[in-house]
PDB file of C-alpha atoms in Angstrom:
ATOM      1  CA  MET A   1      -2.831  13.489 -12.407  1.00  0.00           C
ATOM      2  CA  SER A   2      -1.750  15.733  -9.574  1.00  0.00           C
ATOM      3  CA  LEU A   3      -3.005  16.813  -6.191  1.00  0.00           C
ATOM      4  CA  GLY A   4      -1.604  19.980  -4.704  1.00  0.00           C
ATOM      5  CA  GLY A   5      -0.574  20.178  -1.081  1.00  0.00           C
ATOM      6  CA  SER A   6      -3.509  22.497  -0.409  1.00  0.00           C
ATOM      7  CA  SER A   7      -5.988  19.637  -0.648  1.00  0.00           C
ATOM      8  CA  VAL A   8      -4.090  16.764   0.958  1.00  0.00           C
ATOM      9  CA  GLY A   9      -1.715  16.254   3.830  1.00  0.00           C
ATOM     10  CA  SER A  10      -1.887  17.502   7.370  1.00  0.00           C
ATOM     11  CA  GLY A  11      -0.494  20.182   9.623  1.00  0.00           C
ATOM     12  CA  SER A  12      -0.394  23.927   9.154  1.00  0.00           C
ATOM     13  CA  ALA A  13      -1.202  25.110   5.649  1.00  0.00           C
ATOM     14  CA  ALA A  14       1.647  27.595   5.847  1.00  0.00           C
ATOM     15  CA  PHE A  15       4.222  24.816   6.090  1.00  0.00           C
ATOM     16  CA  ARG A  16       2.528  22.187   3.983  1.00  0.00           C
ATOM     17  CA  ARG A  17       4.579  20.601   1.207  1.00  0.00           C
ATOM     18  CA  ALA A  18       3.151  20.509  -2.316  1.00  0.00           C
ATOM     19  CA  PHE A  19       2.842  16.978  -3.709  1.00  0.00           C
ATOM     20  CA  GLU A  20       2.684  16.741  -7.497  1.00  0.00           C
ATOM     21  CA  PHE A  21       1.804  13.176  -8.395  1.00  0.00           C
ATOM     22  CA  GLY A  22       2.991  11.788 -11.706  1.00  0.00           C
ATOM     23  CA  ARG A  23       1.227   9.883 -14.446  1.00  0.00           C
ATOM     24  CA  THR A  24      -1.311   7.184 -13.566  1.00  0.00           C
ATOM     25  CA  HIS A  25      -1.331   3.999 -15.662  1.00  0.00           C
ATOM     26  CA  VAL A  26      -4.481   1.870 -15.808  1.00  0.00           C
ATOM     27  CA  VAL A  27      -4.735  -1.827 -16.732  1.00  0.00           C
ATOM     28  CA  ARG A  28      -8.343  -2.535 -17.648  1.00  0.00           C
ATOM     29  CA  PRO A  29      -9.930  -5.908 -16.814  1.00  0.00           C
ATOM     30  CA  LYS A  30      -9.997  -8.406 -19.670  1.00  0.00           C
ATOM     31  CA  GLY A  31     -13.161 -10.005 -18.280  1.00  0.00           C
ATOM     32  CA  LYS A  32     -16.013  -8.947 -15.994  1.00  0.00           C
ATOM     33  CA  HIS A  33     -14.892  -6.096 -13.745  1.00  0.00           C
ATOM     34  CA  GLN A  34     -15.178  -7.246 -10.113  1.00  0.00           C
ATOM     35  CA  ALA A  35     -12.374  -5.479  -8.264  1.00  0.00           C
ATOM     36  CA  THR A  36     -10.130  -2.421  -8.558  1.00  0.00           C
ATOM     37  CA  ILE A  37      -6.688  -2.345  -6.983  1.00  0.00           C
ATOM     38  CA  VAL A  38      -4.452   0.697  -6.632  1.00  0.00           C
ATOM     39  CA  TRP A  39      -0.885  -0.632  -6.858  1.00  0.00           C
ATOM     40  CA  LEU A  40       2.021   1.497  -5.641  1.00  0.00           C
ATOM     41  CA  HIS A  41       5.598   1.224  -6.911  1.00  0.00           C
ATOM     42  CA  GLY A  42       8.826   1.404  -4.907  1.00  0.00           C
ATOM     43  CA  LEU A  43      11.328   4.230  -4.413  1.00  0.00           C
ATOM     44  CA  GLY A  44      12.629   5.690  -7.689  1.00  0.00           C
ATOM     45  CA  ASP A  45      10.214   3.692  -9.841  1.00  0.00           C
ATOM     46  CA  ASN A  46       7.012   4.663 -11.665  1.00  0.00           C
ATOM     47  CA  GLY A  47       3.543   3.327 -12.355  1.00  0.00           C
ATOM     48  CA  ALA A  48       4.375   2.191 -15.889  1.00  0.00           C
ATOM     49  CA  SER A  49       6.780  -0.597 -14.940  1.00  0.00           C
ATOM     50  CA  TRP A  50       4.358  -2.256 -12.533  1.00  0.00           C
ATOM     51  CA  SER A  51       1.397  -1.878 -14.907  1.00  0.00           C
ATOM     52  CA  GLN A  52       3.316  -3.927 -17.488  1.00  0.00           C
ATOM     53  CA  LEU A  53       3.875  -6.755 -14.991  1.00  0.00           C
ATOM     54  CA  LEU A  54       0.355  -6.692 -13.547  1.00  0.00           C
ATOM     55  CA  GLU A  55      -1.133  -6.869 -17.039  1.00  0.00           C
ATOM     56  CA  THR A  56       0.455 -10.312 -17.480  1.00  0.00           C
ATOM     57  CA  LEU A  57      -1.197 -11.822 -14.384  1.00  0.00           C
ATOM     58  CA  PRO A  58      -4.103 -14.267 -14.890  1.00  0.00           C
ATOM     59  CA  LEU A  59      -6.597 -12.011 -13.102  1.00  0.00           C
ATOM     60  CA  PRO A  60      -9.115 -10.956 -15.772  1.00  0.00           C
ATOM     61  CA  ASN A  61     -11.602  -9.496 -13.263  1.00  0.00           C
ATOM     62  CA  ILE A  62      -9.245  -6.889 -11.799  1.00  0.00           C
ATOM     63  CA  LYS A  63      -8.704  -3.297 -12.887  1.00  0.00           C
ATOM     64  CA  TRP A  64      -5.261  -2.112 -11.820  1.00  0.00           C
ATOM     65  CA  ILE A  65      -4.569   1.572 -11.172  1.00  0.00           C
ATOM     66  CA  CYS A  66      -0.823   2.299 -11.044  1.00  0.00           C
ATOM     67  CA  PRO A  67      -0.068   5.905 -10.083  1.00  0.00           C
ATOM     68  CA  THR A  68       3.375   7.509 -10.074  1.00  0.00           C
ATOM     69  CA  ALA A  69       4.669   9.067  -6.867  1.00  0.00           C
ATOM     70  CA  PRO A  70       5.762  12.702  -6.636  1.00  0.00           C
ATOM     71  CA  SER A  71       9.425  13.512  -7.178  1.00  0.00           C
ATOM     72  CA  GLN A  72      10.716  14.877  -3.877  1.00  0.00           C
ATOM     73  CA  PRO A  73      13.999  15.284  -1.988  1.00  0.00           C
ATOM     74  CA  ILE A  74      14.911  12.088  -0.134  1.00  0.00           C
ATOM     75  CA  SER A  75      16.822  12.461   3.131  1.00  0.00           C
ATOM     76  CA  LEU A  76      18.308   8.976   2.726  1.00  0.00           C
ATOM     77  CA  PHE A  77      19.910  10.212  -0.523  1.00  0.00           C
ATOM     78  CA  GLY A  78      21.209  13.439   1.015  1.00  0.00           C
ATOM     79  CA  GLY A  79      18.290  15.417  -0.385  1.00  0.00           C
ATOM     80  CA  PHE A  80      18.624  14.095  -3.949  1.00  0.00           C
ATOM     81  CA  PRO A  81      15.147  13.964  -5.535  1.00  0.00           C
ATOM     82  CA  SER A  82      13.444  10.699  -6.420  1.00  0.00           C
ATOM     83  CA  THR A  83       9.912   9.471  -7.008  1.00  0.00           C
ATOM     84  CA  ALA A  84       8.663   8.530  -3.544  1.00  0.00           C
ATOM     85  CA  TRP A  85       5.382   8.267  -1.665  1.00  0.00           C
ATOM     86  CA  PHE A  86       7.018   9.827   1.389  1.00  0.00           C
ATOM     87  CA  ASP A  87      10.450  10.882   2.614  1.00  0.00           C
ATOM     88  CA  VAL A  88      12.775   8.229   4.040  1.00  0.00           C
ATOM     89  CA  LYS A  89      15.388   9.342   6.533  1.00  0.00           C
ATOM     90  CA  ASP A  90      16.876   5.911   7.170  1.00  0.00           C
ATOM     91  CA  LEU A  91      15.791   2.298   6.954  1.00  0.00           C
ATOM     92  CA  SER A  92      15.858   1.378  10.625  1.00  0.00           C
ATOM     93  CA  GLU A  93      13.283   0.286  13.167  1.00  0.00           C
ATOM     94  CA  ASN A  94      13.546   3.626  14.961  1.00  0.00           C
ATOM     95  CA  ALA A  95      13.239   5.777  11.835  1.00  0.00           C
ATOM     96  CA  ILE A  96      10.827   8.699  12.120  1.00  0.00           C
ATOM     97  CA  ASP A  97       7.843   8.320   9.796  1.00  0.00           C
ATOM     98  CA  ASP A  98       7.104  11.114   7.332  1.00  0.00           C
ATOM     99  CA  LEU A  99       3.476  11.428   8.386  1.00  0.00           C
ATOM    100  CA  GLU A 100       2.723  14.329   6.059  1.00  0.00           C
ATOM    101  CA  GLY A 101       3.966  12.395   3.022  1.00  0.00           C
ATOM    102  CA  LEU A 102       2.140   9.227   4.073  1.00  0.00           C
ATOM    103  CA  GLU A 103      -1.123  11.104   4.593  1.00  0.00           C
ATOM    104  CA  ALA A 104      -0.843  12.865   1.217  1.00  0.00           C
ATOM    105  CA  SER A 105      -0.172   9.605  -0.619  1.00  0.00           C
ATOM    106  CA  ALA A 106      -2.950   7.779   1.232  1.00  0.00           C
ATOM    107  CA  ALA A 107      -5.336  10.584   0.252  1.00  0.00           C
ATOM    108  CA  HIS A 108      -4.210  10.250  -3.366  1.00  0.00           C
ATOM    109  CA  VAL A 109      -4.910   6.500  -3.266  1.00  0.00           C
ATOM    110  CA  ALA A 110      -8.365   7.113  -1.792  1.00  0.00           C
ATOM    111  CA  SER A 111      -9.141   9.683  -4.484  1.00  0.00           C
ATOM    112  CA  LEU A 112      -8.174   7.209  -7.216  1.00  0.00           C
ATOM    113  CA  LEU A 113     -10.632   4.695  -5.752  1.00  0.00           C
ATOM    114  CA  SER A 114     -13.408   7.237  -5.190  1.00  0.00           C
ATOM    115  CA  THR A 115     -14.844   7.055  -8.718  1.00  0.00           C
ATOM    116  CA  GLU A 116     -15.177   3.265  -8.872  1.00  0.00           C
ATOM    117  CA  PRO A 117     -18.735   1.845  -9.075  1.00  0.00           C
ATOM    118  CA  ALA A 118     -20.342   0.912  -5.748  1.00  0.00           C
ATOM    119  CA  GLU A 119     -20.491  -2.830  -6.493  1.00  0.00           C
ATOM    120  CA  ILE A 120     -16.751  -3.065  -7.259  1.00  0.00           C
ATOM    121  CA  LYS A 121     -14.500  -4.338  -4.469  1.00  0.00           C
ATOM    122  CA  LEU A 122     -11.587  -2.027  -3.693  1.00  0.00           C
ATOM    123  CA  ALA A 123      -8.061  -2.953  -2.629  1.00  0.00           C
ATOM    124  CA  VAL A 124      -4.612  -1.458  -2.184  1.00  0.00           C
ATOM    125  CA  GLY A 125      -1.213  -3.009  -2.735  1.00  0.00           C
ATOM    126  CA  GLY A 126       2.379  -2.218  -3.486  1.00  0.00           C
ATOM    127  CA  PHE A 127       6.064  -2.999  -3.391  1.00  0.00           C
ATOM    128  CA  SER A 128       8.625  -1.705  -0.854  1.00  0.00           C
ATOM    129  CA  MET A 129       7.642   1.865   0.114  1.00  0.00           C
ATOM    130  CA  GLY A 130       4.539   1.330  -2.026  1.00  0.00           C
ATOM    131  CA  ALA A 131       3.747  -1.603   0.266  1.00  0.00           C
ATOM    132  CA  ALA A 132       4.320   0.651   3.278  1.00  0.00           C
ATOM    133  CA  THR A 133       1.852   3.205   1.893  1.00  0.00           C
ATOM    134  CA  SER A 134      -0.716   0.486   1.175  1.00  0.00           C
ATOM    135  CA  LEU A 135      -0.432  -0.956   4.684  1.00  0.00           C
ATOM    136  CA  TYR A 136      -0.711   2.543   6.137  1.00  0.00           C
ATOM    137  CA  SER A 137      -3.875   3.037   4.042  1.00  0.00           C
ATOM    138  CA  ALA A 138      -5.246  -0.212   5.477  1.00  0.00           C
ATOM    139  CA  THR A 139      -4.788   1.112   9.020  1.00  0.00           C
ATOM    140  CA  LEU A 140      -6.525   4.378   8.081  1.00  0.00           C
ATOM    141  CA  PHE A 141      -9.450   2.375   6.706  1.00  0.00           C
ATOM    142  CA  ALA A 142      -9.715   0.431   9.972  1.00  0.00           C
ATOM    143  CA  LEU A 143      -9.479   3.588  12.085  1.00  0.00           C
ATOM    144  CA  GLY A 144     -11.961   5.342   9.782  1.00  0.00           C
ATOM    145  CA  LYS A 145      -9.951   8.542   9.650  1.00  0.00           C
ATOM    146  CA  TYR A 146      -6.684  10.182   8.677  1.00  0.00           C
ATOM    147  CA  ASP A 147      -4.200  11.172  11.358  1.00  0.00           C
ATOM    148  CA  ASN A 148      -5.513  14.755  11.172  1.00  0.00           C
ATOM    149  CA  GLY A 149      -9.033  13.537  12.014  1.00  0.00           C
ATOM    150  CA  ASN A 150     -10.605  13.827   8.566  1.00  0.00           C
ATOM    151  CA  PRO A 151     -12.753  10.789   7.639  1.00  0.00           C
ATOM    152  CA  TYR A 152     -11.087   8.130   5.470  1.00  0.00           C
ATOM    153  CA  PRO A 153     -13.479   7.624   2.519  1.00  0.00           C
ATOM    154  CA  ALA A 154     -12.432   4.382   0.770  1.00  0.00           C
ATOM    155  CA  ASN A 155     -14.068   1.063   1.646  1.00  0.00           C
ATOM    156  CA  ILE A 156     -11.088  -1.283   1.309  1.00  0.00           C
ATOM    157  CA  SER A 157     -11.654  -5.048   0.955  1.00  0.00           C
ATOM    158  CA  ALA A 158      -8.011  -6.214   0.906  1.00  0.00           C
ATOM    159  CA  ALA A 159      -4.439  -4.942   1.267  1.00  0.00           C
ATOM    160  CA  VAL A 160      -1.133  -6.325  -0.020  1.00  0.00           C
ATOM    161  CA  GLY A 161       2.455  -5.487   0.866  1.00  0.00           C
ATOM    162  CA  LEU A 162       5.421  -7.023  -0.969  1.00  0.00           C
ATOM    163  CA  SER A 163       8.901  -6.473   0.516  1.00  0.00           C
ATOM    164  CA  GLY A 164       7.644  -3.620   2.666  1.00  0.00           C
ATOM    165  CA  TRP A 165       6.905  -2.546   6.218  1.00  0.00           C
ATOM    166  CA  LEU A 166       4.163  -0.999   8.338  1.00  0.00           C
ATOM    167  CA  PRO A 167       4.668   2.717   9.068  1.00  0.00           C
ATOM    168  CA  CYS A 168       3.630   4.029  12.495  1.00  0.00           C
ATOM    169  CA  SER A 169       3.538   0.453  13.782  1.00  0.00           C
ATOM    170  CA  LYS A 170       4.498   1.421  17.326  1.00  0.00           C
ATOM    171  CA  THR A 171       1.432   3.628  17.835  1.00  0.00           C
ATOM    172  CA  LEU A 172      -1.164   1.477  16.021  1.00  0.00           C
ATOM    173  CA  ASN A 173      -2.156  -0.604  19.043  1.00  0.00           C
ATOM    174  CA  SER A 174      -2.939   2.432  21.191  1.00  0.00           C
ATOM    175  CA  LYS A 175      -4.895   4.072  18.350  1.00  0.00           C
ATOM    176  CA  MET A 176      -7.051   0.946  17.973  1.00  0.00           C
ATOM    177  CA  GLU A 177      -7.745   0.511  21.707  1.00  0.00           C
ATOM    178  CA  GLY A 178     -11.372   0.869  22.769  1.00  0.00           C
ATOM    179  CA  LYS A 179     -12.666   1.563  19.270  1.00  0.00           C
ATOM    180  CA  ASP A 180     -15.272  -1.092  18.461  1.00  0.00           C
ATOM    181  CA  GLU A 181     -15.920  -0.044  14.863  1.00  0.00           C
ATOM    182  CA  ALA A 182     -12.206   0.087  14.110  1.00  0.00           C
ATOM    183  CA  ALA A 183     -11.741  -3.343  15.678  1.00  0.00           C
ATOM    184  CA  ARG A 184     -14.564  -4.744  13.556  1.00  0.00           C
ATOM    185  CA  ARG A 185     -13.102  -3.345  10.330  1.00  0.00           C
ATOM    186  CA  ALA A 186      -9.593  -4.533  11.245  1.00  0.00           C
ATOM    187  CA  ALA A 187     -10.760  -8.055  12.076  1.00  0.00           C
ATOM    188  CA  ALA A 188     -12.503  -8.456   8.710  1.00  0.00           C
ATOM    189  CA  LEU A 189      -9.804  -6.957   6.463  1.00  0.00           C
ATOM    190  CA  PRO A 190      -7.589  -9.533   4.691  1.00  0.00           C
ATOM    191  CA  ILE A 191      -3.925  -8.479   4.479  1.00  0.00           C
ATOM    192  CA  LEU A 192      -1.132 -10.281   2.626  1.00  0.00           C
ATOM    193  CA  LEU A 193       2.530  -9.600   3.382  1.00  0.00           C
ATOM    194  CA  CYS A 194       5.270 -11.266   1.331  1.00  0.00           C
ATOM    195  CA  HIS A 195       8.990 -10.898   2.017  1.00  0.00           C
ATOM    196  CA  GLY A 196      12.247 -12.404   0.828  1.00  0.00           C
ATOM    197  CA  LYS A 197      14.626 -13.740   3.462  1.00  0.00           C
ATOM    198  CA  GLY A 198      17.537 -12.396   1.400  1.00  0.00           C
ATOM    199  CA  ASP A 199      16.205  -8.823   1.161  1.00  0.00           C
ATOM    200  CA  ASP A 200      19.186  -6.488   1.632  1.00  0.00           C
ATOM    201  CA  VAL A 201      17.180  -3.262   1.207  1.00  0.00           C
ATOM    202  CA  VAL A 202      14.168  -3.730   3.487  1.00  0.00           C
ATOM    203  CA  PRO A 203      15.266  -6.434   5.956  1.00  0.00           C
ATOM    204  CA  PHE A 204      13.126  -9.557   6.283  1.00  0.00           C
ATOM    205  CA  LYS A 205      12.554  -8.838   9.990  1.00  0.00           C
ATOM    206  CA  PHE A 206      10.754  -5.589   9.040  1.00  0.00           C
ATOM    207  CA  GLY A 207       8.124  -7.578   7.164  1.00  0.00           C
ATOM    208  CA  GLU A 208       7.902 -10.188   9.907  1.00  0.00           C
ATOM    209  CA  LYS A 209       7.498  -7.567  12.663  1.00  0.00           C
ATOM    210  CA  SER A 210       4.951  -5.644  10.581  1.00  0.00           C
ATOM    211  CA  ALA A 211       2.775  -8.749  10.284  1.00  0.00           C
ATOM    212  CA  LYS A 212       2.993  -9.260  14.053  1.00  0.00           C
ATOM    213  CA  ALA A 213       2.180  -5.594  14.743  1.00  0.00           C
ATOM    214  CA  LEU A 214      -0.950  -5.835  12.588  1.00  0.00           C
ATOM    215  CA  SER A 215      -2.053  -9.086  14.242  1.00  0.00           C
ATOM    216  CA  SER A 216      -1.507  -7.740  17.761  1.00  0.00           C
ATOM    217  CA  SER A 217      -3.531  -4.614  16.880  1.00  0.00           C
ATOM    218  CA  GLY A 218      -6.632  -6.610  15.952  1.00  0.00           C
ATOM    219  CA  PHE A 219      -6.098  -7.412  12.282  1.00  0.00           C
ATOM    220  CA  GLN A 220      -7.154 -11.056  12.396  1.00  0.00           C
ATOM    221  CA  ASP A 221      -6.777 -12.043   8.739  1.00  0.00           C
ATOM    222  CA  VAL A 222      -3.059 -11.420   8.173  1.00  0.00           C
ATOM    223  CA  THR A 223      -1.097 -13.813   5.938  1.00  0.00           C
ATOM    224  CA  PHE A 224       2.698 -13.620   6.000  1.00  0.00           C
ATOM    225  CA  LYS A 225       4.647 -15.475   3.313  1.00  0.00           C
ATOM    226  CA  ALA A 226       8.418 -15.847   3.445  1.00  0.00           C
ATOM    227  CA  TYR A 227      10.620 -16.736   0.465  1.00  0.00           C
ATOM    228  CA  ASP A 228      14.028 -18.351   0.903  1.00  0.00           C
ATOM    229  CA  GLY A 229      16.796 -16.610  -1.007  1.00  0.00           C
ATOM    230  CA  LEU A 230      14.563 -13.857  -2.377  1.00  0.00           C
ATOM    231  CA  GLY A 231      16.106 -10.372  -2.421  1.00  0.00           C
ATOM    232  CA  HIS A 232      14.393  -7.019  -2.925  1.00  0.00           C
ATOM    233  CA  TYR A 233      12.448  -8.016  -6.027  1.00  0.00           C
ATOM    234  CA  THR A 234       9.616 -10.307  -7.076  1.00  0.00           C
ATOM    235  CA  ILE A 235       9.603 -13.854  -8.447  1.00  0.00           C
ATOM    236  CA  PRO A 236       6.932 -15.907 -10.271  1.00  0.00           C
ATOM    237  CA  GLU A 237       6.212 -18.005  -7.146  1.00  0.00           C
ATOM    238  CA  GLU A 238       5.344 -14.846  -5.224  1.00  0.00           C
ATOM    239  CA  MET A 239       3.126 -13.587  -8.050  1.00  0.00           C
ATOM    240  CA  ASP A 240       1.342 -16.967  -8.137  1.00  0.00           C
ATOM    241  CA  ASP A 241       0.693 -16.700  -4.395  1.00  0.00           C
ATOM    242  CA  LEU A 242      -0.589 -13.151  -4.868  1.00  0.00           C
ATOM    243  CA  CYS A 243      -3.006 -14.233  -7.614  1.00  0.00           C
ATOM    244  CA  ALA A 244      -4.364 -17.149  -5.561  1.00  0.00           C
ATOM    245  CA  TRP A 245      -4.786 -14.969  -2.476  1.00  0.00           C
ATOM    246  CA  LEU A 246      -6.571 -12.153  -4.337  1.00  0.00           C
ATOM    247  CA  THR A 247      -8.870 -14.604  -6.125  1.00  0.00           C
ATOM    248  CA  SER A 248      -9.811 -16.145  -2.790  1.00  0.00           C
ATOM    249  CA  LYS A 249     -10.127 -13.035  -0.608  1.00  0.00           C
ATOM    250  CA  LEU A 250     -11.891 -10.876  -3.216  1.00  0.00           C
ATOM    251  CA  GLY A 251     -14.175 -13.730  -4.297  1.00  0.00           C
ATOM    252  CA  LEU A 252     -13.151 -13.421  -7.941  1.00  0.00           C
ATOM    253  CA  GLU A 253     -14.691 -15.701 -10.527  1.00  0.00           C
ATOM    254  CA  GLY A 254     -11.227 -16.457 -11.913  1.00  0.00           C
ATOM    255  CA  SER A 255     -12.484 -16.420 -15.473  1.00  0.00           C
ATOM    256  CA  SER A 256     -13.789 -13.971 -18.018  1.00  0.00           C
TER     257      SER A 256
END
């Protein structure tokens, strides 16, 4: 599935990048369908690898949609192309966010959720830069619009970020100020952040500061879980915590 740059993204059409999204992998629920989650992979990965892991989780009521990011030049790699939801210039607290890439990927996520039945709860989640894109999508849902002003269409019930960070965290508070509807949506949206203390790719403090930035911007249901010795990968304990949290926050029956 692909979305051209003409339909997503922001800024002048003359300078807009084209984003060709890769293959989307779907894990269908083994029981009664109650929730659909778009799950986003990390830099250089694809939707297939995560779909294989998610299929093994004891969550029979969830449909997982695992898209593949566009292949694009990555500044961090000296312009070498890789599958990525947005460009990364450097992994530092003062790095400039690739807003155009973030907006395009968030629009892609919303489009994947747009055909789900009305009674199905919708959520977003991901790992590393996939987590960053999911958390960015959560802020768009709260604000009710994309950065370019277009309305954000997906009604998100939960967001998850594993080993990731919150893009545009420094401007979130000011964007939320004085907006009652945005404050209401933010307060009611459950968000789970998980991070390994031994992460040598996306430092632990990025996850910790992202959780604090969300909380200080009015997101009142933020859970931050830290894992001693965990690097930039997942472990069964983290997956168990994810399953318990999703079952609770999405009100899943937990059986077929």
